Coordinates of C-alpha atoms in Angstrom, one line a residue:
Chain A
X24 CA -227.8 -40.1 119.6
X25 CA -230.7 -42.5 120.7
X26 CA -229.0 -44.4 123.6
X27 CA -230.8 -47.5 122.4
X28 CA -229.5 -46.9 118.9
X29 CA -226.2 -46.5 119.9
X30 CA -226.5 -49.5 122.0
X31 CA -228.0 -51.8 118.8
X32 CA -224.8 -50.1 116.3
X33 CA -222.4 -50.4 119.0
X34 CA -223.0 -53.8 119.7
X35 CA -222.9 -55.0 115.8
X36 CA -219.8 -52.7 115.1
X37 CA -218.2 -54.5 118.0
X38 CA -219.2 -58.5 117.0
X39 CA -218.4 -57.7 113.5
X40 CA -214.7 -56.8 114.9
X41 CA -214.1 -59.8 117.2
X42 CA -215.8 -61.8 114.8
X43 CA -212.7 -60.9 112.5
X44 CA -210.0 -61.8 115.1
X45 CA -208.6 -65.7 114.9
X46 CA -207.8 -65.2 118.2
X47 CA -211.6 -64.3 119.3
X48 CA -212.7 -67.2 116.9
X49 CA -210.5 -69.5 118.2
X50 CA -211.7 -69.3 121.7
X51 CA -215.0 -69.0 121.0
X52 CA -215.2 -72.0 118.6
X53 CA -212.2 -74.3 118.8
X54 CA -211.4 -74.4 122.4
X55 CA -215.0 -75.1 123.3
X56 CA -215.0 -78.0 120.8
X57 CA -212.1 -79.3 122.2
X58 CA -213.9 -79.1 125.9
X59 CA -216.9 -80.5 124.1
X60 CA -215.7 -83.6 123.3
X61 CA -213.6 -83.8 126.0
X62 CA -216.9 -83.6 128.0
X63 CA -218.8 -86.2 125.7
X64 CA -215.9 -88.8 126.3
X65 CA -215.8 -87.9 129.7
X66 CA -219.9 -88.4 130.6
X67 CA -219.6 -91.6 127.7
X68 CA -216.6 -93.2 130.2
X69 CA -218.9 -92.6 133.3
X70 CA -221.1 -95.2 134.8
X71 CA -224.5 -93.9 135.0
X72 CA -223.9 -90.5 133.0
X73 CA -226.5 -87.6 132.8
X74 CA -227.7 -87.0 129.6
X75 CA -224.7 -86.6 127.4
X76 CA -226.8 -83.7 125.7
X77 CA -225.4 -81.5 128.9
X78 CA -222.2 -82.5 127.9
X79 CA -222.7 -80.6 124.7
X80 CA -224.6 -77.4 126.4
X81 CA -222.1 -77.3 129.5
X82 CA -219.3 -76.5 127.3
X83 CA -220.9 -73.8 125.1
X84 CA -222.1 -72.2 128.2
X85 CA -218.0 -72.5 129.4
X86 CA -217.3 -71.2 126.1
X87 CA -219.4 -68.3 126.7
X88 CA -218.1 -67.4 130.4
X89 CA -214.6 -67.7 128.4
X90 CA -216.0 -65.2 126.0
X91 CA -217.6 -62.6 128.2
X92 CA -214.2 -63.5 131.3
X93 CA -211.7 -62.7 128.5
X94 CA -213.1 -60.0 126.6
X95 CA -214.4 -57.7 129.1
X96 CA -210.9 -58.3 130.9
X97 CA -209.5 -56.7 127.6
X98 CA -212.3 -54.4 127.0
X99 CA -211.3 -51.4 128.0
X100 CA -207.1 -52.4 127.4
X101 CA -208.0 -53.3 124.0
X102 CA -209.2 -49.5 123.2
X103 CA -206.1 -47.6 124.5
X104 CA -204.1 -50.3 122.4
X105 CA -206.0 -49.1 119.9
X106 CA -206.2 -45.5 120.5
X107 CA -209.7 -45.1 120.5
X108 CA -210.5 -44.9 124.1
X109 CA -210.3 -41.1 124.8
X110 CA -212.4 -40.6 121.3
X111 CA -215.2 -43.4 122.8
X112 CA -215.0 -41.5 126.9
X113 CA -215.1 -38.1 125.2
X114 CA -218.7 -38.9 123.5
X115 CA -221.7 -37.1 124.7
X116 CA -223.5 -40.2 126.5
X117 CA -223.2 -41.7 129.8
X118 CA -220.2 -44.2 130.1
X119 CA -222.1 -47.8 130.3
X120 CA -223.7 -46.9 127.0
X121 CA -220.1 -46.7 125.2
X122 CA -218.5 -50.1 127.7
X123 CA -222.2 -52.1 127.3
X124 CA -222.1 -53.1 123.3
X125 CA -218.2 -54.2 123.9
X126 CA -219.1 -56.4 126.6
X127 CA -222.5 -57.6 125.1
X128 CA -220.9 -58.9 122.0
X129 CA -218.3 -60.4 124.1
X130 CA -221.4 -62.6 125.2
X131 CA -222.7 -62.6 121.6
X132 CA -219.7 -64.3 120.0
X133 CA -220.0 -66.4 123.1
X134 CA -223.2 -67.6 121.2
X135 CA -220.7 -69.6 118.6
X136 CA -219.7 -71.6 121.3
X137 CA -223.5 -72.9 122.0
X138 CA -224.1 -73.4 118.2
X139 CA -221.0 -74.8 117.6
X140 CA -221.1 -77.3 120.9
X141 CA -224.0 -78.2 120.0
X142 CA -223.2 -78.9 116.0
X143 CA -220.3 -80.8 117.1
X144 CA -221.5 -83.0 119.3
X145 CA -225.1 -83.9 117.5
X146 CA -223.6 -84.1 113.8
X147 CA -219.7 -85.7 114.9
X148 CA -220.0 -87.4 118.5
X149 CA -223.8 -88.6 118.4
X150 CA -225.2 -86.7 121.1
X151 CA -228.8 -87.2 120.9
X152 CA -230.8 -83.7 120.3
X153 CA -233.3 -84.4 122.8
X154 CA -234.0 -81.5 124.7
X155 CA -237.4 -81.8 126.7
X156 CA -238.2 -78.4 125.9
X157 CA -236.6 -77.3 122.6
X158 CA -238.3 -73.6 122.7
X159 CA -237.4 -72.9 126.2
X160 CA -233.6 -73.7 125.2
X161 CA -234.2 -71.5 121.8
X162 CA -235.6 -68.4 124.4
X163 CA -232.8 -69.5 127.0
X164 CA -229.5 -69.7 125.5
X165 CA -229.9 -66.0 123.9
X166 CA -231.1 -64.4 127.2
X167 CA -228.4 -66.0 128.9
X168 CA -225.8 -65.0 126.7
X169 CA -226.8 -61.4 127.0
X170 CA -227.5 -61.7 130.8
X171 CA -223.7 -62.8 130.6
X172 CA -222.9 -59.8 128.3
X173 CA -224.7 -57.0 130.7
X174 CA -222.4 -59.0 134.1
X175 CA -220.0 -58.5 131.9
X176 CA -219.9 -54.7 132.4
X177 CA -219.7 -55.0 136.0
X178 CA -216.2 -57.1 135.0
X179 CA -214.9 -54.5 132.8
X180 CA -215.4 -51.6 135.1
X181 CA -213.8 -53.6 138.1
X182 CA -210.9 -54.5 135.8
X183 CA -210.3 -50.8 134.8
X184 CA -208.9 -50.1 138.3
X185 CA -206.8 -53.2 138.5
X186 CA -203.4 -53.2 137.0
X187 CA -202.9 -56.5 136.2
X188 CA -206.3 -57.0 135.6
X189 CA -205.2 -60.4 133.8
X190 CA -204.0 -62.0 136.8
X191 CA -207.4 -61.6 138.0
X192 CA -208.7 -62.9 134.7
X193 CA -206.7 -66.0 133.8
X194 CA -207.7 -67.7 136.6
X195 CA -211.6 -66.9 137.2
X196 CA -212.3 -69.5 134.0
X197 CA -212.6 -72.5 136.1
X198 CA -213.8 -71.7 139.4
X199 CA -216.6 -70.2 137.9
X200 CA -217.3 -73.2 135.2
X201 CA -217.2 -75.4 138.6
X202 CA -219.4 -73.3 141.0
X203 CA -222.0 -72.8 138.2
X204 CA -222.8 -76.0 137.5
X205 CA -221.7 -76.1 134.3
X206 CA -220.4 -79.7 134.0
X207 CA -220.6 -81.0 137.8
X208 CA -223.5 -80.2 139.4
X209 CA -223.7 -77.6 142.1
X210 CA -225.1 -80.6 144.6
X211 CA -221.7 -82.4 144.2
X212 CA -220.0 -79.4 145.9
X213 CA -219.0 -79.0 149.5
X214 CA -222.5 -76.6 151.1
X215 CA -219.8 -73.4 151.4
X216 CA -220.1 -73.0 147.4
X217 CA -223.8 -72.4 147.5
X218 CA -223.9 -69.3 148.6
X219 CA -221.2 -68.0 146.1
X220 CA -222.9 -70.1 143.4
X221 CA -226.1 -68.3 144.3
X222 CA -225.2 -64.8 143.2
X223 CA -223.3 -65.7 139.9
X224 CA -225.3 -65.1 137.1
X225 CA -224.0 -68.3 135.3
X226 CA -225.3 -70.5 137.7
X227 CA -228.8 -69.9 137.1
X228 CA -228.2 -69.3 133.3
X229 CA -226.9 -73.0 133.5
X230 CA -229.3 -74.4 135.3
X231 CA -231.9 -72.7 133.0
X232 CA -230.0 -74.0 129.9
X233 CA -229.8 -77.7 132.3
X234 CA -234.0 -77.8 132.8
X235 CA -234.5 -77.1 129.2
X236 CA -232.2 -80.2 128.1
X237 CA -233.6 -82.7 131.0
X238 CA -236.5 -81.0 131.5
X239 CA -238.5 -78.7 134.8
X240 CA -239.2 -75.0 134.9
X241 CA -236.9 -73.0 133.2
X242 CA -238.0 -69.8 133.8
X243 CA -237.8 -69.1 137.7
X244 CA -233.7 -70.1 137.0
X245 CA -233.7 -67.7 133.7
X246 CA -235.2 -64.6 135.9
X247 CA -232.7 -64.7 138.4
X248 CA -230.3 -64.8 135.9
X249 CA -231.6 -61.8 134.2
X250 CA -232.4 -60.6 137.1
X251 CA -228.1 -60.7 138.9
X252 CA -227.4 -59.5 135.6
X253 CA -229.2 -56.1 136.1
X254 CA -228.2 -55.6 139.5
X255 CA -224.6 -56.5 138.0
X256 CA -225.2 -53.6 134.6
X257 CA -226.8 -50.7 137.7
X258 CA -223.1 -51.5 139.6
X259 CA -221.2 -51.7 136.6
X260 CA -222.7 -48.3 135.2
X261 CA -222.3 -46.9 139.1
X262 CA -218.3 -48.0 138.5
X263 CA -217.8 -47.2 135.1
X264 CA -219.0 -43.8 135.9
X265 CA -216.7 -42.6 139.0
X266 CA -214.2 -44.5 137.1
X267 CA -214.7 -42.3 134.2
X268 CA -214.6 -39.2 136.3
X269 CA -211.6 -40.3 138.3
X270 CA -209.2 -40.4 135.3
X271 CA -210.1 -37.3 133.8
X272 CA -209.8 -35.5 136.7
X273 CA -206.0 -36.9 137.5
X274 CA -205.4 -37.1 133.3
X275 CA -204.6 -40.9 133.4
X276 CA -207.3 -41.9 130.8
X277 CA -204.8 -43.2 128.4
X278 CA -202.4 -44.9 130.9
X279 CA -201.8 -48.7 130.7
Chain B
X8 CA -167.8 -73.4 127.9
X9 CA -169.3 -70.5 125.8
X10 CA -172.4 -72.7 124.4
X11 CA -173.2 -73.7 128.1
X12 CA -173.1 -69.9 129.1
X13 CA -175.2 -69.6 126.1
X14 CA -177.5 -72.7 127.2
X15 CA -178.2 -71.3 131.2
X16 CA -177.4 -67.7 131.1
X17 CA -178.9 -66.7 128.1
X18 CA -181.8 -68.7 128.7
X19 CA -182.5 -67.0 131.9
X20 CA -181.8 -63.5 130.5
X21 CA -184.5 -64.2 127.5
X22 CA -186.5 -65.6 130.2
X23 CA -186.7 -62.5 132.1
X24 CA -187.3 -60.5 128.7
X25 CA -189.4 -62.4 126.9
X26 CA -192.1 -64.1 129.3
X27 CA -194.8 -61.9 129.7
X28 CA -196.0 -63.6 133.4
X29 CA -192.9 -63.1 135.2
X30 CA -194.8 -60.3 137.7
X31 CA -195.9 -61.9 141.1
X32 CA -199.5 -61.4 140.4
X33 CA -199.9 -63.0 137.0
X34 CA -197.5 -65.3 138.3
X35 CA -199.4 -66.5 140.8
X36 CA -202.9 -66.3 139.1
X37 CA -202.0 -67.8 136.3
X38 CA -199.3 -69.9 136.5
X39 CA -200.2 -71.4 140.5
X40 CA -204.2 -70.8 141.3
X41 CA -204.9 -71.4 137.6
X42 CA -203.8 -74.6 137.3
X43 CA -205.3 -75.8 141.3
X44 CA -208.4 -74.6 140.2
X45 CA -208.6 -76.9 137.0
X46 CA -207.2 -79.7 139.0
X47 CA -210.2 -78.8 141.7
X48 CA -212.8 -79.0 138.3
X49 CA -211.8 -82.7 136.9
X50 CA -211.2 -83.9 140.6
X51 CA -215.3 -83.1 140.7
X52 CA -216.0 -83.8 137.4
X53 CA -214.1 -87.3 137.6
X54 CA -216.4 -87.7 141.4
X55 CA -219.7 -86.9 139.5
X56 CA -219.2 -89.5 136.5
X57 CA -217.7 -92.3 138.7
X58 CA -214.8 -91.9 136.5
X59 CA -211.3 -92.8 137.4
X60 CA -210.1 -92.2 141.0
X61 CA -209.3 -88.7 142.9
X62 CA -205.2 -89.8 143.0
X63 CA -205.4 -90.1 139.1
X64 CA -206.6 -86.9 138.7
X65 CA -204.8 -85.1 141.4
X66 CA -201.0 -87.0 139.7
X67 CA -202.0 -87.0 136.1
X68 CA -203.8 -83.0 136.0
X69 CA -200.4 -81.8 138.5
X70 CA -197.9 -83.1 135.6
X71 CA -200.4 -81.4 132.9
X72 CA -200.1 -78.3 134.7
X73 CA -196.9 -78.0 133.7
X74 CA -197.9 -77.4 130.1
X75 CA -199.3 -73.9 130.8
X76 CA -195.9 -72.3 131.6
X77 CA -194.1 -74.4 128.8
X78 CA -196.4 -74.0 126.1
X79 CA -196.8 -70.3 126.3
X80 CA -193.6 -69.7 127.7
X81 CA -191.6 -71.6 124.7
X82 CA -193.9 -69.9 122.0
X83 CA -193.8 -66.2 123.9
X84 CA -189.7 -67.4 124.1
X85 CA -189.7 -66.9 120.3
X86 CA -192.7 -64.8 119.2
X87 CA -191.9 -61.9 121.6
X88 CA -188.6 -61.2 120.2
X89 CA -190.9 -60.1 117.2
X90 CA -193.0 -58.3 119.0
X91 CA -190.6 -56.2 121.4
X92 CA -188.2 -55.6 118.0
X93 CA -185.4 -57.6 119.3
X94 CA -185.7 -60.6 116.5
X95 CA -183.5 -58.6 113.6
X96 CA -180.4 -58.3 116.1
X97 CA -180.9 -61.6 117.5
X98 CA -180.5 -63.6 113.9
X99 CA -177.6 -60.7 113.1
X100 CA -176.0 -62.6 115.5
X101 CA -173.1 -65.6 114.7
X102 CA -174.4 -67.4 117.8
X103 CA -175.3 -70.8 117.0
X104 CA -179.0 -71.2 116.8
X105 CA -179.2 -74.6 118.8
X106 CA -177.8 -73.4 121.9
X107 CA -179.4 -69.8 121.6
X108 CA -183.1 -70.9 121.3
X109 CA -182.5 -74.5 122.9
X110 CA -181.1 -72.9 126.3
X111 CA -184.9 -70.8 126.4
X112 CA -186.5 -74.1 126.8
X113 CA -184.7 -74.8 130.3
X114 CA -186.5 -72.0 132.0
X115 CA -189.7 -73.3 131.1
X116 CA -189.5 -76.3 132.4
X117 CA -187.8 -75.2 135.5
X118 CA -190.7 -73.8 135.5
X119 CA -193.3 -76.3 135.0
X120 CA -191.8 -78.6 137.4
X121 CA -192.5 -75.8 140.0
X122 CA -196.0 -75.2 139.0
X123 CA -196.5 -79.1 139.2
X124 CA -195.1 -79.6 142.5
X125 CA -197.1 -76.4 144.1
X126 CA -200.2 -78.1 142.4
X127 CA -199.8 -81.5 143.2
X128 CA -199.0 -80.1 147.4
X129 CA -201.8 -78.0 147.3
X130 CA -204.2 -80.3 145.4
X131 CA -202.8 -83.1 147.7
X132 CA -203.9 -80.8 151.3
X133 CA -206.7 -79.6 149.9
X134 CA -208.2 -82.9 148.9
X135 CA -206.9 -84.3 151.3
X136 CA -205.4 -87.2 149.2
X137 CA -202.1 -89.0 150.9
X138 CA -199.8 -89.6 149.0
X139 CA -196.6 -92.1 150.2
X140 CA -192.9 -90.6 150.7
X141 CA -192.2 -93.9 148.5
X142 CA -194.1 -92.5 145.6
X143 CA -191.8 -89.1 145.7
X144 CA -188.9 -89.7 143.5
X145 CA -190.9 -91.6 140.6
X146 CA -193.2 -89.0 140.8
X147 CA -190.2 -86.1 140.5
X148 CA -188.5 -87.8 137.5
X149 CA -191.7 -88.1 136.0
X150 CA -192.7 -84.0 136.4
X151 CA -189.1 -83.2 135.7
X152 CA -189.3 -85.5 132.2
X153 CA -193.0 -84.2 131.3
X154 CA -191.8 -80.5 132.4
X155 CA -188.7 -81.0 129.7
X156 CA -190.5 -82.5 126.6
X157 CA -193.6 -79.9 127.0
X158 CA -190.9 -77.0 127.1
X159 CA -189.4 -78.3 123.8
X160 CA -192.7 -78.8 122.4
X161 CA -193.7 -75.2 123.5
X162 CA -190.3 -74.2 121.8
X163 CA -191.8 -75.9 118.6
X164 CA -194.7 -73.9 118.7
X165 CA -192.8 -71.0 119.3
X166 CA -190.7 -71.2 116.1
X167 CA -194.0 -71.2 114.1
X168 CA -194.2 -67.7 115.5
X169 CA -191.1 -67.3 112.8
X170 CA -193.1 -67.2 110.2
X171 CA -197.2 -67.0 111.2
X172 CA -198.5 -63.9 112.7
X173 CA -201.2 -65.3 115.0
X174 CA -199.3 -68.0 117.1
X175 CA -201.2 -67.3 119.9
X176 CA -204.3 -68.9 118.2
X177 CA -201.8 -72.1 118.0
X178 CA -200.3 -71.8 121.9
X179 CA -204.3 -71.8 122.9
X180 CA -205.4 -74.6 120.5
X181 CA -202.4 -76.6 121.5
X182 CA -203.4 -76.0 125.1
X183 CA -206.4 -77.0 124.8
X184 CA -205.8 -80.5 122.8
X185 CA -203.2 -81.3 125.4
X186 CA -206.3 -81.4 127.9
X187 CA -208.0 -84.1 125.8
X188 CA -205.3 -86.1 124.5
X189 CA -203.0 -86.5 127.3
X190 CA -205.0 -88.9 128.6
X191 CA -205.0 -86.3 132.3
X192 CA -208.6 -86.5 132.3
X193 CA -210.5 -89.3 129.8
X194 CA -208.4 -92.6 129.4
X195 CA -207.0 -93.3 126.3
X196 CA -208.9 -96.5 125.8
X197 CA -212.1 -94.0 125.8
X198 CA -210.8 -91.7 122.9
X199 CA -211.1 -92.9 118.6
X200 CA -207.9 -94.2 117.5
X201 CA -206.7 -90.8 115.9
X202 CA -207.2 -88.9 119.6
X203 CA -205.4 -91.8 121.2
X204 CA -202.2 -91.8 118.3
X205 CA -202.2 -87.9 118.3
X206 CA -202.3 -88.4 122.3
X207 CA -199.0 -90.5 122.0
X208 CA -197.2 -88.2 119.7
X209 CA -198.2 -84.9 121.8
X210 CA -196.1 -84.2 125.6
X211 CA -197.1 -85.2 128.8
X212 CA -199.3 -88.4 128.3
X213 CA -196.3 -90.9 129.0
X214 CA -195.3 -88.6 131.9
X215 CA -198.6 -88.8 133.4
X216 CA -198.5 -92.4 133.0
X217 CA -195.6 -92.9 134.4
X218 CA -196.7 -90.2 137.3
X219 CA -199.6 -92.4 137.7
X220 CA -197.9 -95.4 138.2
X221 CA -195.2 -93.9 140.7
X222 CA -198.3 -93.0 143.2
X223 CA -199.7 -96.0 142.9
X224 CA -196.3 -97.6 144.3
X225 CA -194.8 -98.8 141.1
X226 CA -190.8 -99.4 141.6
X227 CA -188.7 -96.5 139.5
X228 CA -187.6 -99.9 137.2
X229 CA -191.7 -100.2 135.5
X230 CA -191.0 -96.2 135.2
X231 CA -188.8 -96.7 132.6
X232 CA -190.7 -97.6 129.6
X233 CA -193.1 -94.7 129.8
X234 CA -189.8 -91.9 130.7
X235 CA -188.5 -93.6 128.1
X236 CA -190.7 -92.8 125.3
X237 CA -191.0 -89.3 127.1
X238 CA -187.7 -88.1 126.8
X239 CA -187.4 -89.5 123.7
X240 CA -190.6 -87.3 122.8
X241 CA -188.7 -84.2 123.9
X242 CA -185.5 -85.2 122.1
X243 CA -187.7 -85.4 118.7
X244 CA -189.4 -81.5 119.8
X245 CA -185.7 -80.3 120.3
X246 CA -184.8 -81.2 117.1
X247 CA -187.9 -80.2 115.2
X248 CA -187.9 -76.9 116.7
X249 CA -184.2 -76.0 115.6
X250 CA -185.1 -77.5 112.2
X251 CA -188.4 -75.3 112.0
X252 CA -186.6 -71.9 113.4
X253 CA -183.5 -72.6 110.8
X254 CA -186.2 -73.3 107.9
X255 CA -188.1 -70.4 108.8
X256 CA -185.4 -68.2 109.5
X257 CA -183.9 -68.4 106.0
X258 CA -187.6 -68.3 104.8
X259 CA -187.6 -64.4 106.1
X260 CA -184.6 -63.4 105.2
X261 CA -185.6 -64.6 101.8
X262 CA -188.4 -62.9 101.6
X263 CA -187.8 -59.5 104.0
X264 CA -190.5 -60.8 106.4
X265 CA -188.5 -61.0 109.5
X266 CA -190.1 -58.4 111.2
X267 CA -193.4 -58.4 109.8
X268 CA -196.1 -57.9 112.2

């Protein structure tokens, strides 16, 4: 099969299945709208708040970190619970082709949380829509939810080795919503962050999403987002493979 | 004799059983670094905004922490026995239901009061916030109190998991609301009137209050009124989840449900 067609089918087959599951729906579109307006009260209570527009777009972007955190953490678990993982490693194409659509429509329900974030907060909490550069925000928010989506592969394939790969999950939610600027900005963190902030793809997927709301060049911050996030899919498909080759040779493919 | 046996030890046996982050690493990831690093967020996030002050973050977010153990804990306390096939014997069973399902709460909130005291210490060194030896036993009895009614009200959820298939959905969304109501992190005076009644209704916001006031150096006597309304909060979950888990008990056994996955 046509790696790029398998790549298109996988990823619809997959956000057609989470899009089914309350569970995946429920994090992807309550939570965040709980965090929204959490936010929006928050920034309104604030003396001197930033535009409470980034109020709105911080938590969709925290809703998609949840999204991509979450489901790439599960996204090899959630096939041997199924069954379906020896039928998916045994198909004639390399590894990150069959891991990639899971973990890209992890990012693409992630997308709810934006739309939804952003409903919420114009239509019930009267954020003003006033984004200094609307197309750059239309261009942004899907690159950087598939930017996500690709880092998200590098998550999955590190979480394959781990045992309790959920211990490692359940906690990575806020650090990463903190360093990456999210909500606080990365200026209002001690200078040891920086560095750490520097090579997460979420911080400069925020700070694109941030520019296009307040306005300033969005695209240097949307490259390097893209730009981690393929460096993060070469390492994850480098992983993914010895991983793959490792449990077939000692038979453990299947083992939880 | 037999119901207190009932009450401690077969609360700690179900414990053991039933909650899913008992290993040290998902202990400690989610139930202790979890909870520091979500204190660590609205401590910033308060700094930022020029809203509140560091101590009212680092009190009120250290008693909310609790809510993570006790929510998930009291709903896993019920909705596992489904899962693991143990839920049939368990209702066989001529126990009474009160002490069988109301002991599973005390874990939890054993629990929470440990998770909020490592979070308050850490948050407290890390931050580098003093906070006076005076302050200590308000601020106990207010963590113990907040640690009991959240427990209950996680049993409450729990019992939902009697009947409904997905109460995880309802553990998370309940999670989540008890991060904007409790008044941990925007003041009720900031929320609409609905947010601020549901607030008063829900765990943990008279806790935090009362938390709140014991750092700031308030004598245990002004403690009262908030603890007050707290326990009273947990009595009214204790008896809403035995009604709920008797209602929906009978409801399966009606209808052959009981182990319907």
């Amino acid at each position: 099969m046509n790696p790029v067609r398998m790549l298109l089918l996988g990823t619809l087959l997959q956000v057609k299945q989470q899009s089914r599951s309350p569970l995946e729906i429920t994090i992807s579109l309550l939570v965040p709208l709980v965090q929204a307006t959490l936010a929006v009260y928050l920034f309104k209570a604030g003396t001197n708040p930033p535009a409470l527009l980034l109020a709105a777009v911080g938590a969709g972007m925290m809703g998609v970190w949840s999204s991509v955190l979450f489901g790439s953490g599960a996204a090899i678990q959630n096939q041997r619970f199924q069954g379906t993982l020896e039928i998916l490693m045994i198909t004639p194409m390399r590894p990150a082709f069959k891991i990639l659509p899971i973990t890209l429509a992890t990012g693409l329900v992630g997308l709810y949380s934006v739309v939804a974030t952003l409903l919420w907060g114009v239509l019930l909490l009267g954020v003003p829509p006033s984004f200094a550069a609307p197309l750059w925000f239309v261009v942004a928010a899907p690159v950087c939810v598939l930017a996500l989506g690709a880092f998200g592969l590098l998550l999955a394939s590190t979480f394959v080795l781990l045992r309790n790969a959920n211990a490692i999950v359940n906690p990575l939610g806020y650090p990463v919503w903190l360093l990456s600027g999210m909500l606080v900005p990365v200026t209002a963190l001690p200078g040891w962050t920086g560095p750490i902030a520097a090579v997460l793809p979420t911080t400069w997927g925020a700070r694109a999403l941030r520019a296009a709301v307040t306005g300033g060049p969005v695209w240097p911050a949307l490259a390097l987002c893209v730009g981690e996030a393929l460096i993060a899919l070469v390492l994850g498909a480098i992983a993914l493979h010895f991983v793959d080759r490792r449990a077939r040779v000692t038979a453990t493919l299947a083992l939880t | 004799m037999r119901t207190l046996r009932l009450l401690t030890v077969g609360g700690v046996i179900a414990y053991r059983a039933l909650f899913n982050w008992t290993t040290p690493a998902m202990f400690v990831g989610t139930l202790l670094v979890s909870p520091v690093f979500q204190l660590l967020f609205f401590v910033y996030l308060g700094r930022t905004l020029h809203v509140g002050d560091d101590l009212g973050y680092l009190v009120g977010n250290a008693v909310l922490s609790a809510a993570l153990a006790c929510v998930y804990g009291g709903t896993m306390a019920v909705a596992n026995e489904r899962r693991y096939g143990t839920l049939g014997p368990l209702l066989l069973s001529p126990l009474r239901r009160a002490a069988v399902f109301g002991g599973r709460a005390l874990p939890y909130a054993v629990n929470g009061v440990l998770i909020s005291a490592f979070t308050l210490t850490v948050g407290a060194l890390l931050l580098r916030i003093p906070i006076g030896v005076r302050s200590l036993p308000g601020l106990a009895l207010a963590i113990c109190v907040g640690a009991l009614s959240c427990s209950f009200f996680g049993l409450t959820l729990g019992s939902i998991g009697l009947r409904f298939r997905d109460v995880w959905l309802v553990s998370n969304v309940a999670d989540a609301v008890l991060l904007l109501v409790s008044g941990v992190n925007v003041a009720p005076a900031a929320l609409p009137p609905v947010l601020r009644a549901a607030g008063a209704l829900l765990p943990l916001r008279h806790a935090a209050t009362a938390a709140r006031e014991a750092a700031g150096g308030a004598p245990l006597a002004r403690l009262v009124p908030p603890l007050g309304a707290e326990l009273g909060l947990a009595a009214g979950y204790a008896l809403l989840a035995i009604g709920l888990l008797a209602l929906f008990e009978r409801g399966s056994r009606r209808h052959a449900t009981l182990d319907v996955l």
